[in-house]
Coordinates of C-alpha atoms in Angstrom, one line a residue:
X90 CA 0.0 0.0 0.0
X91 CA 1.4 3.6 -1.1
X92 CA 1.2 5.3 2.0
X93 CA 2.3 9.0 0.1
X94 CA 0.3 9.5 -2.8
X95 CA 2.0 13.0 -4.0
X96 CA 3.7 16.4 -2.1
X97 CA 1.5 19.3 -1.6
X98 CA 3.6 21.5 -3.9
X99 CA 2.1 25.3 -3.9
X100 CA 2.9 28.8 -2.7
X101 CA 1.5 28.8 0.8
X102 CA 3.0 25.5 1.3
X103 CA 6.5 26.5 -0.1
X104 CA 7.0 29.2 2.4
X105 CA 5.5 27.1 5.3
X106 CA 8.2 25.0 4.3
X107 CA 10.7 27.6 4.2
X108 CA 10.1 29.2 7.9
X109 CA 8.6 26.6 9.8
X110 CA 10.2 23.2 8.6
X111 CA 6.7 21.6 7.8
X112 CA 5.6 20.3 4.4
X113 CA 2.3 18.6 3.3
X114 CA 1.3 15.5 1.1
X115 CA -1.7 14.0 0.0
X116 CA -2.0 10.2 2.0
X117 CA -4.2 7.5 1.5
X118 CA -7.2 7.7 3.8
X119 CA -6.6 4.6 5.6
X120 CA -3.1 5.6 6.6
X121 CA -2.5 6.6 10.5
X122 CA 0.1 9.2 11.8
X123 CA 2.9 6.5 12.5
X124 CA 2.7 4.9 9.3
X125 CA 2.6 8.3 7.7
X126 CA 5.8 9.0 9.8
X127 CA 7.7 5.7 8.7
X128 CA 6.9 6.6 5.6
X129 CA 8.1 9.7 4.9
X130 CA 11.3 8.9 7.3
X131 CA 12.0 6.2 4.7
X132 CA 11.4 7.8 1.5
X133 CA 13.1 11.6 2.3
X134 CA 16.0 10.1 4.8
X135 CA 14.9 12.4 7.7
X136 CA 13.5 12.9 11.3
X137 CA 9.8 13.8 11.6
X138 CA 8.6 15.4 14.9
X139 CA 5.2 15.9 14.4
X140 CA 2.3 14.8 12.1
X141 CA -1.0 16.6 11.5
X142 CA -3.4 15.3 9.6
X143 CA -7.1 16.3 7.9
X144 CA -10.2 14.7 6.2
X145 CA -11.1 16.7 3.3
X146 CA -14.6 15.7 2.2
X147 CA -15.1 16.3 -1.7
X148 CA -17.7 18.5 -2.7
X149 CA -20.2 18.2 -4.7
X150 CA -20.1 20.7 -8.4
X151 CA -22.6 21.2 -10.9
X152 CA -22.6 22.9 -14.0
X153 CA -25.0 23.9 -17.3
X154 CA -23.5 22.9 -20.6
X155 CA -25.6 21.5 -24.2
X156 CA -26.6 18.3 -22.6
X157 CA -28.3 19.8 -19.8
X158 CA -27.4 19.7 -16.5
X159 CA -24.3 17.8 -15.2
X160 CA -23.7 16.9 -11.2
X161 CA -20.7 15.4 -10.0
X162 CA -18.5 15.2 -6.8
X163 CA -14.8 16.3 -6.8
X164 CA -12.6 13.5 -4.7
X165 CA -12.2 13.0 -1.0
X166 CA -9.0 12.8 0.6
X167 CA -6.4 13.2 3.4
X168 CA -3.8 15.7 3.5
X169 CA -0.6 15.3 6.0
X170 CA 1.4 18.1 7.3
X171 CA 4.8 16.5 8.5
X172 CA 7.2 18.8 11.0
X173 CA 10.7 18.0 10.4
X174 CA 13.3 18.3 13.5
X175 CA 15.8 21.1 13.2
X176 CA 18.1 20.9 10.2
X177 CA 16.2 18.7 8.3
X178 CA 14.6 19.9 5.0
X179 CA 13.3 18.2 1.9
X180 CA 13.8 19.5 -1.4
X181 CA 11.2 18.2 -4.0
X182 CA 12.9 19.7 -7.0
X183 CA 16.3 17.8 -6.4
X184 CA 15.6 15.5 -9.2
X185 CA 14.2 17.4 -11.9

């Protein structure tokens, strides 16, 4: 099971990054805060301190176009914001 789905890469998140040592990725839903610890640990080759995590529920969206009306949902899912000890950081953009 792929524990880290993807890194929250975005503006806010970059200087959160930058000042406070904490960086966000998208989980799977059924993962808890140790194995989201053990897996970041493992894949970045740092020390976590702290893990937050959050239950985004998706919403639902509708819009008009020639076939009428159109509902939908957009996707649910858990985001994790990981606190790295002091001196740690993780660069995403290493291997581009």
């Amino acid at each position: 099971m792929n524990i880290i789905l993807k890194p929250v890469i975005t503006e806010k998140m970059t200087e959160i990054g930058e000042k406070l040592k904490q960086y966000a990725f998208i989980v799977d839903r059924g993962a808890n805060k140790v194995q989201i610890r053990n897996a970041v640990e493992q894949l970045y080759g740092v020390k976590v301190t702290s893990v937050n995590t959050m239950n985004h529920d998706g919403k639902a969206k509708s819009r008009m176009s020639k076939s009428g009306y159109l509902t939908g949902r957009t996707n649910a899912y858990k985001k994790a914001i990981v606190t790295l000890s002091e001196g740690e950081t993780i660069d995403f953009f290493s291997n581009i």
